[in-house]
PDB file of C-alpha atoms in Angstrom:
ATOM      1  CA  UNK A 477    -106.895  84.840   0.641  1.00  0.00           C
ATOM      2  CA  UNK A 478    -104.288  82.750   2.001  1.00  0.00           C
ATOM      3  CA  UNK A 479    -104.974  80.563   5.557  1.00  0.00           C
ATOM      4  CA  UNK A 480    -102.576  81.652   8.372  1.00  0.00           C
ATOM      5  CA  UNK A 481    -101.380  78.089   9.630  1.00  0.00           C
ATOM      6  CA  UNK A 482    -102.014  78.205  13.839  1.00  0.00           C
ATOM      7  CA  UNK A 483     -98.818  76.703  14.532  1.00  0.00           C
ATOM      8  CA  UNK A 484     -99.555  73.295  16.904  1.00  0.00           C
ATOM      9  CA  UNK A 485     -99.392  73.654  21.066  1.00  0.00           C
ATOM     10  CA  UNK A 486     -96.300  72.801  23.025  1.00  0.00           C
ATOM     11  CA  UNK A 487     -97.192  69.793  24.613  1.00  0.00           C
ATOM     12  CA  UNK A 488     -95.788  69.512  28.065  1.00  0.00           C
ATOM     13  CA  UNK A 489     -95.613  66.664  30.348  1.00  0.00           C
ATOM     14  CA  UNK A 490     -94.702  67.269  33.916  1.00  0.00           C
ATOM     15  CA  UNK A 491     -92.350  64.876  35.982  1.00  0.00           C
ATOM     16  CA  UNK A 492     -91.837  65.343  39.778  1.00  0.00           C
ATOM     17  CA  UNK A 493     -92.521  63.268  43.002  1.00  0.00           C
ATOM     18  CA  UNK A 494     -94.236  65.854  44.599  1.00  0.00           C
ATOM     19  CA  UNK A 495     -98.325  66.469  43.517  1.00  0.00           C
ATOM     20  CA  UNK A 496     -98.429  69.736  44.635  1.00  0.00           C
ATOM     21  CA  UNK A 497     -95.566  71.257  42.772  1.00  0.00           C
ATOM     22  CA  UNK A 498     -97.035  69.283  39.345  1.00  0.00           C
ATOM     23  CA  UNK A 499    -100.084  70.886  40.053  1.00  0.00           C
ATOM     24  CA  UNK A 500     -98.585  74.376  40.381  1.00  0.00           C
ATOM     25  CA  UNK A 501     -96.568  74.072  37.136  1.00  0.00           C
ATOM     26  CA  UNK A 502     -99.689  72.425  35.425  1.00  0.00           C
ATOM     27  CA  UNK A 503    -101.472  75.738  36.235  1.00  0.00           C
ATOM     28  CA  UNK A 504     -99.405  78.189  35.653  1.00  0.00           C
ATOM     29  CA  UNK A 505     -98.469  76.695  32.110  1.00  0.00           C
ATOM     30  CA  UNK A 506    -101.923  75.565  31.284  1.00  0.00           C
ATOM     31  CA  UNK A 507    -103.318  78.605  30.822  1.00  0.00           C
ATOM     32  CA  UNK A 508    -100.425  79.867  28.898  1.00  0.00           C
ATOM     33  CA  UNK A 509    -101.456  80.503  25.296  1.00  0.00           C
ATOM     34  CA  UNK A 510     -99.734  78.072  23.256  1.00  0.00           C
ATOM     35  CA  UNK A 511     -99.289  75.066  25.549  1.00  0.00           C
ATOM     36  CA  UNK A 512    -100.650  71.955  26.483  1.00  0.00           C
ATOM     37  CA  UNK A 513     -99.880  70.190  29.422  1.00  0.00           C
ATOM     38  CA  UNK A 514    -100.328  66.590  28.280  1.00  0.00           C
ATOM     39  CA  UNK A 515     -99.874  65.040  31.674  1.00  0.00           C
ATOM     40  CA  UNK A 516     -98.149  64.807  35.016  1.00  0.00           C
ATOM     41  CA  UNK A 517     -96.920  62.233  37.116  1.00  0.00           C
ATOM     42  CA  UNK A 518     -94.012  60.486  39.309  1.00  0.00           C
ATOM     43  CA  UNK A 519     -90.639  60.095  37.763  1.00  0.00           C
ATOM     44  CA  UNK A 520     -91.673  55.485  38.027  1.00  0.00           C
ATOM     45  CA  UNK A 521     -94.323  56.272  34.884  1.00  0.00           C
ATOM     46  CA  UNK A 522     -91.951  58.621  33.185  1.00  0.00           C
ATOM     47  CA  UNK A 523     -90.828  57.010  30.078  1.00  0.00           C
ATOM     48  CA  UNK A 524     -94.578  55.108  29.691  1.00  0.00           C
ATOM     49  CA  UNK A 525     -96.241  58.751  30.109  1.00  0.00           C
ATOM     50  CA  UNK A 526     -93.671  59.977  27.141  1.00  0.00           C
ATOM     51  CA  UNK A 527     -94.348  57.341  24.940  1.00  0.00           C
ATOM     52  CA  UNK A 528     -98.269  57.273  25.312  1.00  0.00           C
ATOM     53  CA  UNK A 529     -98.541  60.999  25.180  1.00  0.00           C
ATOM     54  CA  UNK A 530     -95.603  62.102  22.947  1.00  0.00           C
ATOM     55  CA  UNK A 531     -94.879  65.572  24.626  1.00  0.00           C
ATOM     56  CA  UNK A 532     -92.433  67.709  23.312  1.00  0.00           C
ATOM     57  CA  UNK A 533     -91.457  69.163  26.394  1.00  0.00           C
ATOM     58  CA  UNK A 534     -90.502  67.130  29.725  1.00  0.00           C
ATOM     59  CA  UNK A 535     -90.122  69.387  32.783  1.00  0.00           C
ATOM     60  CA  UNK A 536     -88.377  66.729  34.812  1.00  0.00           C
ATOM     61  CA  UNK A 537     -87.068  66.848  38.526  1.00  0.00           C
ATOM     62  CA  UNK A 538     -83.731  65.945  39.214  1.00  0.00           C
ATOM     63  CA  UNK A 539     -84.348  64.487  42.456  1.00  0.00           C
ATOM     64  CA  UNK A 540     -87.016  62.008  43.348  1.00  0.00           C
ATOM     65  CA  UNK A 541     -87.623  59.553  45.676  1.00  0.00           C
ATOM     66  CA  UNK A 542     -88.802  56.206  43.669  1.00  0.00           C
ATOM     67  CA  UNK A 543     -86.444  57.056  40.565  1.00  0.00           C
ATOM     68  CA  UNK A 544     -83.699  59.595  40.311  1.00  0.00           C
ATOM     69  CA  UNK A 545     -83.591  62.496  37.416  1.00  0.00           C
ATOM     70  CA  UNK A 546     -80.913  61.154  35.852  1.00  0.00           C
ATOM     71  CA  UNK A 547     -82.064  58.025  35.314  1.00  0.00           C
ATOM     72  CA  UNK A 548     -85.225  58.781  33.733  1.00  0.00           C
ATOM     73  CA  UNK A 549     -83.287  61.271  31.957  1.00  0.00           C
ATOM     74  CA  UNK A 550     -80.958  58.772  30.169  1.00  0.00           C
ATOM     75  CA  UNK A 551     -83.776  56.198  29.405  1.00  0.00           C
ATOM     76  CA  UNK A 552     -85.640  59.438  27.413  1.00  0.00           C
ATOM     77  CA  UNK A 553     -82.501  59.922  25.631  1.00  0.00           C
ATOM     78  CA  UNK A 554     -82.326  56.559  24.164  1.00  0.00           C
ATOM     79  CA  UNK A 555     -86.246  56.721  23.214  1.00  0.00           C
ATOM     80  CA  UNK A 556     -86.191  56.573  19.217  1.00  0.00           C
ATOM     81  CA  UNK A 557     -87.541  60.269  19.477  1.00  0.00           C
ATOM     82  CA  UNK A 558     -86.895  61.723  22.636  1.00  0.00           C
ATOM     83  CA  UNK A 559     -88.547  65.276  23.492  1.00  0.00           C
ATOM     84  CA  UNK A 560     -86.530  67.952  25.122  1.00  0.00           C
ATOM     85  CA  UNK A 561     -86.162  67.708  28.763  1.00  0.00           C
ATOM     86  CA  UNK A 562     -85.486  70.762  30.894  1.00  0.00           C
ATOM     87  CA  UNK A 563     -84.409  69.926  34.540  1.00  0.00           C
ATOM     88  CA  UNK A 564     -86.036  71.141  37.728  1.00  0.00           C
ATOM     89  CA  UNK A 565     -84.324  71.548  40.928  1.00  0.00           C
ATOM     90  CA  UNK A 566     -84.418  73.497  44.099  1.00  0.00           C
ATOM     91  CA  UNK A 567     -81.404  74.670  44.726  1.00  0.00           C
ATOM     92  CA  UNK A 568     -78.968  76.147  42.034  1.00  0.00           C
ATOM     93  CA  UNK A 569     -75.953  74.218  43.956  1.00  0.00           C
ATOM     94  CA  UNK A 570     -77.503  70.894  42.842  1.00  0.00           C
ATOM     95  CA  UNK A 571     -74.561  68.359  42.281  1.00  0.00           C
ATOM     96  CA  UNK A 572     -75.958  66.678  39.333  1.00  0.00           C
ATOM     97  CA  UNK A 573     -76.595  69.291  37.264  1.00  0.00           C
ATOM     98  CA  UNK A 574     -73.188  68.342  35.721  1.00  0.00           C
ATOM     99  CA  UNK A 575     -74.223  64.622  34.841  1.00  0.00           C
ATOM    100  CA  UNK A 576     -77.566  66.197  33.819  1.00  0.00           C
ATOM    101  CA  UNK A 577     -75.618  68.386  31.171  1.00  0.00           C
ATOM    102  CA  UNK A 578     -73.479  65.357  29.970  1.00  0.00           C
ATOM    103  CA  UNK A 579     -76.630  63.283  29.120  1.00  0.00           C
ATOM    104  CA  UNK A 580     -78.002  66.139  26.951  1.00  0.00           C
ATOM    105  CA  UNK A 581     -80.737  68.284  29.080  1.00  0.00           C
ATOM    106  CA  UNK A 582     -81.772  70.734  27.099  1.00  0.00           C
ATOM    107  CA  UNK A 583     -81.917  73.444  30.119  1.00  0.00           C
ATOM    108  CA  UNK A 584     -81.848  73.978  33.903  1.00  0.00           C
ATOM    109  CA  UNK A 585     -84.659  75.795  35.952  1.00  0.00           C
ATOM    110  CA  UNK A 586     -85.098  76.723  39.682  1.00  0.00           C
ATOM    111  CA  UNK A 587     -88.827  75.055  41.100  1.00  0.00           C
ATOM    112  CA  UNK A 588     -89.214  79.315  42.055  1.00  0.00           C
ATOM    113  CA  UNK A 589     -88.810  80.500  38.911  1.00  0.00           C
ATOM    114  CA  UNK A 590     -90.699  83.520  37.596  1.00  0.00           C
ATOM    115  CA  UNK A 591     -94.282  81.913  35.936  1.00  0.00           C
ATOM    116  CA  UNK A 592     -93.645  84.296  33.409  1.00  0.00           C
ATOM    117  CA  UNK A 593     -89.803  82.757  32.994  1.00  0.00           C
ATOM    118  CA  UNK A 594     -91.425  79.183  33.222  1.00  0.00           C
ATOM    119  CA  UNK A 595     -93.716  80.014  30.453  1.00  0.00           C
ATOM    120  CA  UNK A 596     -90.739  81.677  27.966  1.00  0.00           C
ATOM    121  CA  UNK A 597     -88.031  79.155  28.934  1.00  0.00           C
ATOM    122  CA  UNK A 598     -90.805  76.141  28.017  1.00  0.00           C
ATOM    123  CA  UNK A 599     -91.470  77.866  24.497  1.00  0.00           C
ATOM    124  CA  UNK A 600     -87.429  78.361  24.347  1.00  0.00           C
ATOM    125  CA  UNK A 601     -86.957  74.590  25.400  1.00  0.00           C
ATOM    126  CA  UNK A 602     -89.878  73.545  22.512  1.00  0.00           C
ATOM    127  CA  UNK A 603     -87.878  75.068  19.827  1.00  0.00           C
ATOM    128  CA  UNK A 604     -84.405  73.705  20.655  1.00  0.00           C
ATOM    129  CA  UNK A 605     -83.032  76.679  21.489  1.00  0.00           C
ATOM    130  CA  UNK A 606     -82.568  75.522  25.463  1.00  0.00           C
ATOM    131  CA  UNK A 607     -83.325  77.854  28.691  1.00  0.00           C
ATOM    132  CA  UNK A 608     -81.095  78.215  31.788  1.00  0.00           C
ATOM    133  CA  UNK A 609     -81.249  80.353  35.077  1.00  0.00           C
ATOM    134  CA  UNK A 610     -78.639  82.444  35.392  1.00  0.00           C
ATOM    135  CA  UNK A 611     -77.634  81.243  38.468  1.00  0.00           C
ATOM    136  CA  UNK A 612     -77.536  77.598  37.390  1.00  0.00           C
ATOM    137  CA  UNK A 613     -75.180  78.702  34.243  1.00  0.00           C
ATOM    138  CA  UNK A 614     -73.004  80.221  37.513  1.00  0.00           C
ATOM    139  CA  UNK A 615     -72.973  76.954  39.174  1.00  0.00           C
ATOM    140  CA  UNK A 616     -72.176  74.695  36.468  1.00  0.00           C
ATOM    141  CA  UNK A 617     -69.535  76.736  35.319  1.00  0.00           C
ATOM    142  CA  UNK A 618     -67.886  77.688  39.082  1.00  0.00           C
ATOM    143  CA  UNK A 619     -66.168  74.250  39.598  1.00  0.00           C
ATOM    144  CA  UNK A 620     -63.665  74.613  36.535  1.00  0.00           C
ATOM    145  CA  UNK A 621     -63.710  78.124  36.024  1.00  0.00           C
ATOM    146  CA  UNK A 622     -60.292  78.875  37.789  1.00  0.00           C
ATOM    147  CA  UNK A 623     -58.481  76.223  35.495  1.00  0.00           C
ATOM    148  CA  UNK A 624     -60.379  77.096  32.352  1.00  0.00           C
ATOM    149  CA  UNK A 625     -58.947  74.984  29.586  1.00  0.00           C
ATOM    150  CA  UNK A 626     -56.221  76.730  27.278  1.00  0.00           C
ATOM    151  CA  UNK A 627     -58.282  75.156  24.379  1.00  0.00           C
ATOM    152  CA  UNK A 628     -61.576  76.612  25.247  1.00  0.00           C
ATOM    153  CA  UNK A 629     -60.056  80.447  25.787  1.00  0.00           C
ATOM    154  CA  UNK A 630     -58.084  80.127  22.639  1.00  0.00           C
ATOM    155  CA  UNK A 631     -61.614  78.862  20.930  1.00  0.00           C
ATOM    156  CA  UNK A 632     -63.348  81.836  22.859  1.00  0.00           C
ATOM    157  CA  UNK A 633     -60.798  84.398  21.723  1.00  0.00           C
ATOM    158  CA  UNK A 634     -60.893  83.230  17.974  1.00  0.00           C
ATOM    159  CA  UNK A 635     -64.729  84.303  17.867  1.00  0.00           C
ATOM    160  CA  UNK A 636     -65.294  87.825  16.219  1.00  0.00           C
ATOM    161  CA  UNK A 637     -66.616  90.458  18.424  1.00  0.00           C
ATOM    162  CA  UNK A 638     -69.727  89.922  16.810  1.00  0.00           C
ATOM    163  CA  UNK A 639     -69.865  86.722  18.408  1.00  0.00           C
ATOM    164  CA  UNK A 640     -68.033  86.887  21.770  1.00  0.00           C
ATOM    165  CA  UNK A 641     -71.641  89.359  22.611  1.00  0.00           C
ATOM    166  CA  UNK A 642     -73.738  86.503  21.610  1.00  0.00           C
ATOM    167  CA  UNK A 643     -71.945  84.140  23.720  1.00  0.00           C
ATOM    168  CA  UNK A 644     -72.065  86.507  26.821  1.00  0.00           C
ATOM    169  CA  UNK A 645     -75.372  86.649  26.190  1.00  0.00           C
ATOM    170  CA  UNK A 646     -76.265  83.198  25.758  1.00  0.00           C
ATOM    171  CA  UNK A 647     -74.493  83.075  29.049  1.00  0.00           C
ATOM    172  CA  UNK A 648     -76.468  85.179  30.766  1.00  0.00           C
ATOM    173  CA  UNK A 649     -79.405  82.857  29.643  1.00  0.00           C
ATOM    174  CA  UNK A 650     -81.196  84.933  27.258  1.00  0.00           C
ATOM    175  CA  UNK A 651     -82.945  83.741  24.427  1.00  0.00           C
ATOM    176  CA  UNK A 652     -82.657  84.725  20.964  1.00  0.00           C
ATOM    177  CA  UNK A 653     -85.705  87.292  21.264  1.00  0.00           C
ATOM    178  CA  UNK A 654     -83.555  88.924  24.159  1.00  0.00           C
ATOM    179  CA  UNK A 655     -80.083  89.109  22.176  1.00  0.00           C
ATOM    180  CA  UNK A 656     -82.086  90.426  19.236  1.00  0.00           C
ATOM    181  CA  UNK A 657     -83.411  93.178  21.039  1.00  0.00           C
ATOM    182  CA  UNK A 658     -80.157  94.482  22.981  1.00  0.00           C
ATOM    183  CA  UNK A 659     -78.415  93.718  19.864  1.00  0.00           C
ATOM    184  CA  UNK A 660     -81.178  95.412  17.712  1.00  0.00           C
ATOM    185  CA  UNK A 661     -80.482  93.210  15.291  1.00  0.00           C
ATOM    186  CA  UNK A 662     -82.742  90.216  13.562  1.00  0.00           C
ATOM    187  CA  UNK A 663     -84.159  87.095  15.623  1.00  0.00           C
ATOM    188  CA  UNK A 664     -83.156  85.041  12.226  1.00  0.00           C
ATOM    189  CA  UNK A 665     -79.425  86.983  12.506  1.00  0.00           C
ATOM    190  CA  UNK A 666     -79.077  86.266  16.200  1.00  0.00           C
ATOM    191  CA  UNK A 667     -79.958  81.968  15.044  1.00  0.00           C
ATOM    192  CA  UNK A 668     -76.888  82.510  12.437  1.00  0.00           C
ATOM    193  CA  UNK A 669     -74.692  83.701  15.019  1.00  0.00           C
ATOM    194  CA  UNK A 670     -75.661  81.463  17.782  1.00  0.00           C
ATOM    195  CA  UNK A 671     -74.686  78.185  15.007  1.00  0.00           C
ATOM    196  CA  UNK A 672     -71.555  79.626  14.314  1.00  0.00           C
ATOM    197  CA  UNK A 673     -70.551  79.963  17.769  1.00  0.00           C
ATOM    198  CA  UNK A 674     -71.759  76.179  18.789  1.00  0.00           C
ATOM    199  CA  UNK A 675     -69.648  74.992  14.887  1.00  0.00           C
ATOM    200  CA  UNK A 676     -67.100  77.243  16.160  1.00  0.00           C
ATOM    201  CA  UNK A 677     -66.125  76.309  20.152  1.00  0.00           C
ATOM    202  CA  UNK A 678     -67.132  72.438  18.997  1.00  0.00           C
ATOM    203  CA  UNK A 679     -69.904  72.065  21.792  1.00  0.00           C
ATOM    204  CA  UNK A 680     -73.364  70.437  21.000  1.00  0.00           C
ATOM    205  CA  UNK A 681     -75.736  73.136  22.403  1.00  0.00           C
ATOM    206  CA  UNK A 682     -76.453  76.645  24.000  1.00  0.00           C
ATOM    207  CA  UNK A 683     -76.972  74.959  26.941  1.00  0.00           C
ATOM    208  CA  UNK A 684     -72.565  73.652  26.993  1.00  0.00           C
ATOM    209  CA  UNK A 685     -72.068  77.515  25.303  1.00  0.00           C
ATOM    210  CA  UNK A 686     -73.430  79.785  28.316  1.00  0.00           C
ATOM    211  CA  UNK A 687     -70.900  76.981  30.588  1.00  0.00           C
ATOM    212  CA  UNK A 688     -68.286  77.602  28.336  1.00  0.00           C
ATOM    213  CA  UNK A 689     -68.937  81.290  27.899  1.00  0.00           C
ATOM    214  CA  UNK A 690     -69.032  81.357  32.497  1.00  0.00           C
ATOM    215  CA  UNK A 691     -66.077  79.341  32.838  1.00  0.00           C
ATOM    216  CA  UNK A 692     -63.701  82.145  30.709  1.00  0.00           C
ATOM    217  CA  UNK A 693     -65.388  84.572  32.306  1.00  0.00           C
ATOM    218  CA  UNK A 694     -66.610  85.941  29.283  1.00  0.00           C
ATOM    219  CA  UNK A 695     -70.094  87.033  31.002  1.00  0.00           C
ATOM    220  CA  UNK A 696     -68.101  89.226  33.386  1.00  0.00           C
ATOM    221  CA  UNK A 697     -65.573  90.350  30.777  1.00  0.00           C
ATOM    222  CA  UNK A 698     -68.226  91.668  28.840  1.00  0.00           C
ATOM    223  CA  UNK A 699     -69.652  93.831  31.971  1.00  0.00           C
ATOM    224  CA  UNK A 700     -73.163  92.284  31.779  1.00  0.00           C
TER     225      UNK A 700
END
C-alpha cells in the first residue's frame, strides 16, 4: 500500500508593533490545521526572525513605529530566498499600499478580517497564488481608474471570454478554489487560465491582475 505524503505546515511568522494584535493572529492561525506560526515579533527583528526561522509566510504590518512596512518589506525581497509577505493594515485607504505592490507583496489584508478569511488567504499566500480584500483591490485600483491606460483595456479586451471571468474574479479576490466552483470547472483548469491571463496582460502576479482587472472596470462590467 502506498504512504499518503502529509504535505509540510505553512510556517508563519508574524510582524507587527503591537503584542496584542500578534497574539490574536498567532491564535487564530495556530490552531488552524495546517499551519505553524513560527514566531512573532516587532518589525526591528524582522529580517533576523526570517532568516533564523525560515517561514514561508510573513504577515507583515505596513505601519510601525521603530521600522516602517516597507522597509522591512524591501530588505525580505532582497533575502536570497525571500518568503511571501502579505501586508496588514487597518484601513483599506492606506497610502502605501501602492509602494507595497511595487516591491512585490504577495497580498493585502484588513487587521479585521474574517479568522476564517485569515486562515484561507494565509494557505492562498503559501502557495503563490496571493490573497487580497476586496476592498483593498478597490483602493489600489481607484486612483487611476478614470484614466485607465489605452494599453491595459486593449490587453483586457484581447482576453477570450473565458478569461475576462477569471480576471473579474481574481478581482474580486477569490482564489482558485472559488473561481473553480462558480465556474464549475477544474482547480488545475482555473491555474491554466489564471497563467495565461498574467503571460497575457504582461503583469507579474494576481495580486497586479485583480488592480488591473478594477482599474477597467472589468469587476463591475462583469456584474459581480
Amino acid at each position: 500500500m502506498t504512504e499518503v505524503e502529509t504535505p509540510s505546515p505553512v510556517r508563519v511568522l508574524i510582524v507587527d508593533d503591537e503584542a496584542l494584535i500578534r497574539s490574536g493572529l498567532a491564535m487564530i492561525l495556530g490552531s488552524a490545521p495546517g499551519i505553524t506560526v513560527v514566531a512573532s515579533c516587532e518589525g526591528a527583528q524582522a529580517v533576523a526572525a526570517v532568516r533564523r526561522d525560515q517561514p514561508d509566510v510573513v504577515l507583515l504590518d505596513i505601519r510601525m513605529p521603530d521600522v516602517d512596512g516597507l522597509t522591512v518589506l524591501r530588505r525580505l525581497t532582497e533575502l536570497p530566498s525571500p518568503p511571501y509577505v502579505a501586508m496588514l493594515t487597518t484601513f483599506d485607504t492606506d497610502e502605501y499600499l501602492g509602494e507595497a505592490l511595487r516591491l512585490g507583496a504577495s497580498g493585502f489584508l484588513l487587521k479585521d478580517t474574517d479568522p476564517e478569511i485569515l486562515v484561507r488567504s494565509v494557505r492562498a499566500v503559501a502557495t503563490g497564488a496571493g490573497c487580497l480584500s476586496p476592498s483593498v483591490v478597490r483602493r489600489l485600483g481607484r486612483p487611476a481608474r478614470a484614466a485607465a491606460s489605452y494599453q491595459a483595456s486593449e490587453a483586457v479586451s484581447a482576453l477570450s471570454p473565458r478569461e475576462r471571468q477569471v480576471l473579474a474574479y481574481v478581482g474580486q479576490g477569490l482564489s482558485n478554489a472559488e473561481i473553480g466552483a462558480r465556474m464549475h470547472i477544474a482547480v488545475a483548469t482555473v491555474k491554466d487560465y489564471v497563467r495565461a491571463v498574467l503571460t497575457k496582460l504582461g503583469v507579474a502576479n494576481r495580486i497586479q491582475a485583480a488592480v488591473l482587472a478594477d482599474r477597467v472596470g472589468l469587476v463591475e462590467e462583469q456584474g459581480l
